[in-house]
Short mmCIF file of N, CA and C in Angstrom, two decimals:
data_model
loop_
_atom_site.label_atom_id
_atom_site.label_comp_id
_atom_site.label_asym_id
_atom_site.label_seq_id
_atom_site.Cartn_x
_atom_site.Cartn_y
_atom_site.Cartn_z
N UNK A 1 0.85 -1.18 0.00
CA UNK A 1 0.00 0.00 0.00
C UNK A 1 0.89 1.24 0.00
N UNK A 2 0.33 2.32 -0.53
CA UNK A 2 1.29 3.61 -0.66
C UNK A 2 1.53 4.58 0.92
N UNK A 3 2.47 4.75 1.19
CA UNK A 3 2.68 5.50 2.40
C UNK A 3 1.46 6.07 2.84
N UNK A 4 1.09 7.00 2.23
CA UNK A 4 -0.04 8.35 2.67
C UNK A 4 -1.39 6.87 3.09
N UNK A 5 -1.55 5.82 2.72
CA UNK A 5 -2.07 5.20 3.20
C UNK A 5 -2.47 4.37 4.22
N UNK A 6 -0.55 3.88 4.77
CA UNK A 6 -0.34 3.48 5.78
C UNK A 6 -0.54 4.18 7.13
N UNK A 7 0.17 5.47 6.47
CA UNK A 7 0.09 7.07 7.60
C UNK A 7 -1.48 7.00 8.09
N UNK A 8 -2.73 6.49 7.08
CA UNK A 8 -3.95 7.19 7.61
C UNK A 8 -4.50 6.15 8.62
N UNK A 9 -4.09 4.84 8.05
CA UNK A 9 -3.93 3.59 8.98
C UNK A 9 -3.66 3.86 10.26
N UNK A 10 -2.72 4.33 10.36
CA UNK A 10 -1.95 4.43 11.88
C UNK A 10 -2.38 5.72 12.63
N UNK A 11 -3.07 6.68 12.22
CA UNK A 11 -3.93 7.50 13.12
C UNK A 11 -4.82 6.93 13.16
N UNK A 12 -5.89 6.22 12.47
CA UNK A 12 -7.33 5.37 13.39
C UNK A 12 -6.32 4.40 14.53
N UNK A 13 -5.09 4.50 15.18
CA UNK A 13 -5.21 3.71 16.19
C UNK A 13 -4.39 4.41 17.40
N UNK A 14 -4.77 6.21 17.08
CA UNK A 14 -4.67 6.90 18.14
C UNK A 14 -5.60 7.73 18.85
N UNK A 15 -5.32 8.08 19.83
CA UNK A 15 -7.02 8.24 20.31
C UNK A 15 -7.87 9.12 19.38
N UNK A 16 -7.59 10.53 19.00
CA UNK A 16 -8.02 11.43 17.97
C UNK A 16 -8.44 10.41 16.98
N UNK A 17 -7.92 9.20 16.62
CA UNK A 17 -8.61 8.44 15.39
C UNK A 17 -9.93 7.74 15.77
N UNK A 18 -9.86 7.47 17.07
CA UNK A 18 -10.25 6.42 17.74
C UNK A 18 -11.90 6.92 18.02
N UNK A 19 -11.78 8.25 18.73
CA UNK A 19 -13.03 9.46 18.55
C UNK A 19 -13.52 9.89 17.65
N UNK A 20 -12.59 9.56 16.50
CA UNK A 20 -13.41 10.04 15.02
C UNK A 20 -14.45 8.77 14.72
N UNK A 21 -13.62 7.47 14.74
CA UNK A 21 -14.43 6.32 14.25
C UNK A 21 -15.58 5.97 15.09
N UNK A 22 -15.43 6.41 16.65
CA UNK A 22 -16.54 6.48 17.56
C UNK A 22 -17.39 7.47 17.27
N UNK A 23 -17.42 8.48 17.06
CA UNK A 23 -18.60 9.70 16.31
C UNK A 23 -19.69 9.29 16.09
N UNK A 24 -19.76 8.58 14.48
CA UNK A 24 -21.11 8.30 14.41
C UNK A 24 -22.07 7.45 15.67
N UNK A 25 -21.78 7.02 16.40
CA UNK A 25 -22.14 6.03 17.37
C UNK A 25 -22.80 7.24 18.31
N UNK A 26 -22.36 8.76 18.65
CA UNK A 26 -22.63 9.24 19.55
C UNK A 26 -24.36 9.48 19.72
N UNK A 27 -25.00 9.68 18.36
CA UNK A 27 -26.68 9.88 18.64
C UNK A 27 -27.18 8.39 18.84
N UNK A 28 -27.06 6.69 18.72
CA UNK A 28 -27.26 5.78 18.86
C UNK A 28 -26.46 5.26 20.57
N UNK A 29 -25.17 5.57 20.73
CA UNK A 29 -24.97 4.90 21.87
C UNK A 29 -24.09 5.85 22.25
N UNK A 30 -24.45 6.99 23.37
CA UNK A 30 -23.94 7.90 23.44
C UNK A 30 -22.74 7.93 24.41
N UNK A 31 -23.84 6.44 25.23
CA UNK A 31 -22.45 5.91 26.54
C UNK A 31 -21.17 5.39 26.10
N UNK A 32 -21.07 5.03 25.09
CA UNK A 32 -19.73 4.68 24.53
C UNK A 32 -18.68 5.88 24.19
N UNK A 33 -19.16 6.75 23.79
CA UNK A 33 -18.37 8.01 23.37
C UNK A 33 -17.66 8.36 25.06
N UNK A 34 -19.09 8.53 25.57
CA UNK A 34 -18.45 9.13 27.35
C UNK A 34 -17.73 8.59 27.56
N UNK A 35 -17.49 6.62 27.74
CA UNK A 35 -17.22 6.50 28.38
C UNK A 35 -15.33 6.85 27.65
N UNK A 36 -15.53 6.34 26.38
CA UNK A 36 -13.65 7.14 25.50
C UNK A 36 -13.48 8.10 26.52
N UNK A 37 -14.18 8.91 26.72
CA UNK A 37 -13.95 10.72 27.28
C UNK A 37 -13.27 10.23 28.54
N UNK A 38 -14.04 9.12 29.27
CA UNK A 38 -13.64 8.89 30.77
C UNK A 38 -12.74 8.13 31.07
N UNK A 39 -12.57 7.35 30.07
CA UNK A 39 -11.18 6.40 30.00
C UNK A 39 -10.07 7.08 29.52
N UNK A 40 -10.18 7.99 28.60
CA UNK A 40 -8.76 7.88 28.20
C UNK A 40 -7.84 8.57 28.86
N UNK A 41 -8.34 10.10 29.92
CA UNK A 41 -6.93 10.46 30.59
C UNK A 41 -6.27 9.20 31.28
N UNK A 42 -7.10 8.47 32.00
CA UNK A 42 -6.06 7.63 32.51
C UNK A 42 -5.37 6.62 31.75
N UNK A 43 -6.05 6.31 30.27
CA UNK A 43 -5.21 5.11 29.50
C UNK A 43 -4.08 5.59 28.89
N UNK A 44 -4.35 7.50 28.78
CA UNK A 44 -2.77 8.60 28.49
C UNK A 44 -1.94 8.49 29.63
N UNK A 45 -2.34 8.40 30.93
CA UNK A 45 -1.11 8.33 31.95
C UNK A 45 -0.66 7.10 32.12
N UNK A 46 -1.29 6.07 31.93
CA UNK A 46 -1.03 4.32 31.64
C UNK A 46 -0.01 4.43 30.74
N UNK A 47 -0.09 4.98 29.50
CA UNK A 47 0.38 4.89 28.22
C UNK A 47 2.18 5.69 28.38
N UNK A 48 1.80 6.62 28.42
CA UNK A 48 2.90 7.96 28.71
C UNK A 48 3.97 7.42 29.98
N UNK A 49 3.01 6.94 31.02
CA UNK A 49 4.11 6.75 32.01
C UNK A 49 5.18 5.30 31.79
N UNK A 50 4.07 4.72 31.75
CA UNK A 50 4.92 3.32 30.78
C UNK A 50 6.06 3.58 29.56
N UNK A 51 5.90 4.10 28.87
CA UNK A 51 7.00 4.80 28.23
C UNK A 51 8.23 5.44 28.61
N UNK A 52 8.14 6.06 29.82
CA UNK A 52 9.37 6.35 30.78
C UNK A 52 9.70 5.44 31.15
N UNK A 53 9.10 5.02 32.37
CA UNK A 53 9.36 3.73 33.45
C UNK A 53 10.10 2.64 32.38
N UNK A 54 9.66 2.43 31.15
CA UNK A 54 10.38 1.04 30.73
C UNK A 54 11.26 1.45 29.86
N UNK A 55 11.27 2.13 28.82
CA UNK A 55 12.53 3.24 28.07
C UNK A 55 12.94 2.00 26.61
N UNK A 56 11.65 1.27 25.85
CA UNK A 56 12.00 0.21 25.27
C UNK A 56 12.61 0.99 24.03
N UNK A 57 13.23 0.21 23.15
CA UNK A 57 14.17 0.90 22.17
C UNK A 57 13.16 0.33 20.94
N UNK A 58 12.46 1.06 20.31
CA UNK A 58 11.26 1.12 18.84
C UNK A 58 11.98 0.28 17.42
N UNK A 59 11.69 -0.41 16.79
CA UNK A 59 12.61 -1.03 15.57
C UNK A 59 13.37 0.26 15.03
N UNK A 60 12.93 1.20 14.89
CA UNK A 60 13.88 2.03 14.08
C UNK A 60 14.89 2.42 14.88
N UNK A 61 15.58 2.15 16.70
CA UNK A 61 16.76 2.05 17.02
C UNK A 61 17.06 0.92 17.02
N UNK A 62 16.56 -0.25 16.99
CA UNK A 62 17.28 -1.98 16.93
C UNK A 62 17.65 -2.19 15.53
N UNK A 63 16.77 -2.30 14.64
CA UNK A 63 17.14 -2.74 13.31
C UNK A 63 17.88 -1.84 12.01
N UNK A 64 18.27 -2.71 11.57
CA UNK A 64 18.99 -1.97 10.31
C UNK A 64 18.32 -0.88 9.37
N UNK A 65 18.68 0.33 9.09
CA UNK A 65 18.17 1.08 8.20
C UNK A 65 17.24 0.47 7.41
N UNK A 66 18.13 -0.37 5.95
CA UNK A 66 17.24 -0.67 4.86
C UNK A 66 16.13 -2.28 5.24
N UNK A 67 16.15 -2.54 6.53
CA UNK A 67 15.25 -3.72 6.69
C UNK A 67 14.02 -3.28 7.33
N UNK A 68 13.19 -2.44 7.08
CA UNK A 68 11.75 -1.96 7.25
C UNK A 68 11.78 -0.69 6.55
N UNK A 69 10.52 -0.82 6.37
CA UNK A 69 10.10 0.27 6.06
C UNK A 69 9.17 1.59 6.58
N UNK A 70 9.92 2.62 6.64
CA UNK A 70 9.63 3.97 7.56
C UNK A 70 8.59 4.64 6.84
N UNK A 71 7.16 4.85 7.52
CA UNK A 71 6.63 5.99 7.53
C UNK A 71 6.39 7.21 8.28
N UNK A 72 6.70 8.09 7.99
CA UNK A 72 6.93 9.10 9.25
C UNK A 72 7.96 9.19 9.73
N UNK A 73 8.27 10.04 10.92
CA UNK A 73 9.27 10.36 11.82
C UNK A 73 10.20 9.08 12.33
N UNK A 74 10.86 9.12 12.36
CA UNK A 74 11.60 7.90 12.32
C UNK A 74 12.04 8.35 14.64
N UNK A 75 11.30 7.20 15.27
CA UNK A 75 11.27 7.13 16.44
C UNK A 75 12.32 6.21 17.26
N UNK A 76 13.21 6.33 17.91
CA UNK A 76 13.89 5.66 18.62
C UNK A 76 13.59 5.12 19.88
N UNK A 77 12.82 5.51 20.28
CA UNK A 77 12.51 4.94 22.25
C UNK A 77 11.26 5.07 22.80
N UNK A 78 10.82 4.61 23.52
CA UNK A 78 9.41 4.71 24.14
C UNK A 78 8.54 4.04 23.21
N UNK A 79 9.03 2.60 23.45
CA UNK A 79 8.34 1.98 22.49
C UNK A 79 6.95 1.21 22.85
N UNK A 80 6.93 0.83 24.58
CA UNK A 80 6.44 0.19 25.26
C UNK A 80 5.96 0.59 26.72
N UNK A 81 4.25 1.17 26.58
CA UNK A 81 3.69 0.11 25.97
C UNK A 81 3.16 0.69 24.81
N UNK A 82 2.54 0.21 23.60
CA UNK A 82 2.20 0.05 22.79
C UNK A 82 1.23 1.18 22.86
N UNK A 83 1.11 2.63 22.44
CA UNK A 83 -0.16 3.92 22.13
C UNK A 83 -1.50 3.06 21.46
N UNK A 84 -1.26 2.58 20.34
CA UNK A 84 -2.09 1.61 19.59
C UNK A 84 -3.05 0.73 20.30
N UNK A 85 -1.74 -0.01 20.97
CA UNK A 85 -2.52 -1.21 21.71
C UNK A 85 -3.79 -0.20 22.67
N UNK A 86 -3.18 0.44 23.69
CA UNK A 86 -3.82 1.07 24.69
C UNK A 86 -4.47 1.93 24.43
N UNK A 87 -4.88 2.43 22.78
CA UNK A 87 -6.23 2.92 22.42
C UNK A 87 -7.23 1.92 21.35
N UNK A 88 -6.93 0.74 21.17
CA UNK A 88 -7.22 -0.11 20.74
C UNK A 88 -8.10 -0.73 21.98
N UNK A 89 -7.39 -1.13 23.42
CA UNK A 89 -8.25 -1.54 24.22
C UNK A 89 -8.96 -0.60 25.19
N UNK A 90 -9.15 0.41 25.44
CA UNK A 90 -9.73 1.13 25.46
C UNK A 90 -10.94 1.24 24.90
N UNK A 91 -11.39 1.38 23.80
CA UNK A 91 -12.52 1.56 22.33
C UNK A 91 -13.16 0.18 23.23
N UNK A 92 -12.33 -1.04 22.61
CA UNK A 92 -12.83 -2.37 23.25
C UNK A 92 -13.78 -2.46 24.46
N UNK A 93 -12.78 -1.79 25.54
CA UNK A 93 -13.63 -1.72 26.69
C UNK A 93 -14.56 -1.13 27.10
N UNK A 94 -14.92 0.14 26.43
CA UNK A 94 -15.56 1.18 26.02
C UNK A 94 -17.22 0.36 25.13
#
């Protein structure tokens, strides 16, 4: 798939994506939206602090230049835990 594609991929699995794809849901199930609203400062301090506390090193500081392929900013650290994952389960739990 072409970059600008992958790029749009990978914001539906941050929270701003996560509230967009929850939207339509807000006039049908409005408790789901709230509850995103009510979960996520703490799944940002879950997320954020975990990222200090563990200091994991992201493929683009372990692996070789030409063996993946980069979209975006090319990130070295704070790899873990996973932003994705922890707005991925979030939505879930939500």
């Amino acid at each position: 798939m072409p970059p600008r594609l992958w790029a749009a991929v990978t914001v539906c699995g941050s929270v701003l994506g996560a509230i967009a794809l929850l939207a339509p849901t807000l006039k049908t199930q409005p408790r789901w939206l709230a509850s995103v609203f009510l979960a996520a400062p703490l799944a940002t301090l879950f997320s954020e602090g975990g990222k200090r506390a563990f200091d994991i090193m992201r493929p683009a500081g372990v692996l070789e230049p030409g063996s993946f392929n980069l979209i975006g900013q090319k990130l070295y650290v704070h790899a873990f835990p996973s932003g994705h994952s922890v707005t991925a389960f979030v939505v879930a739990a939500a």
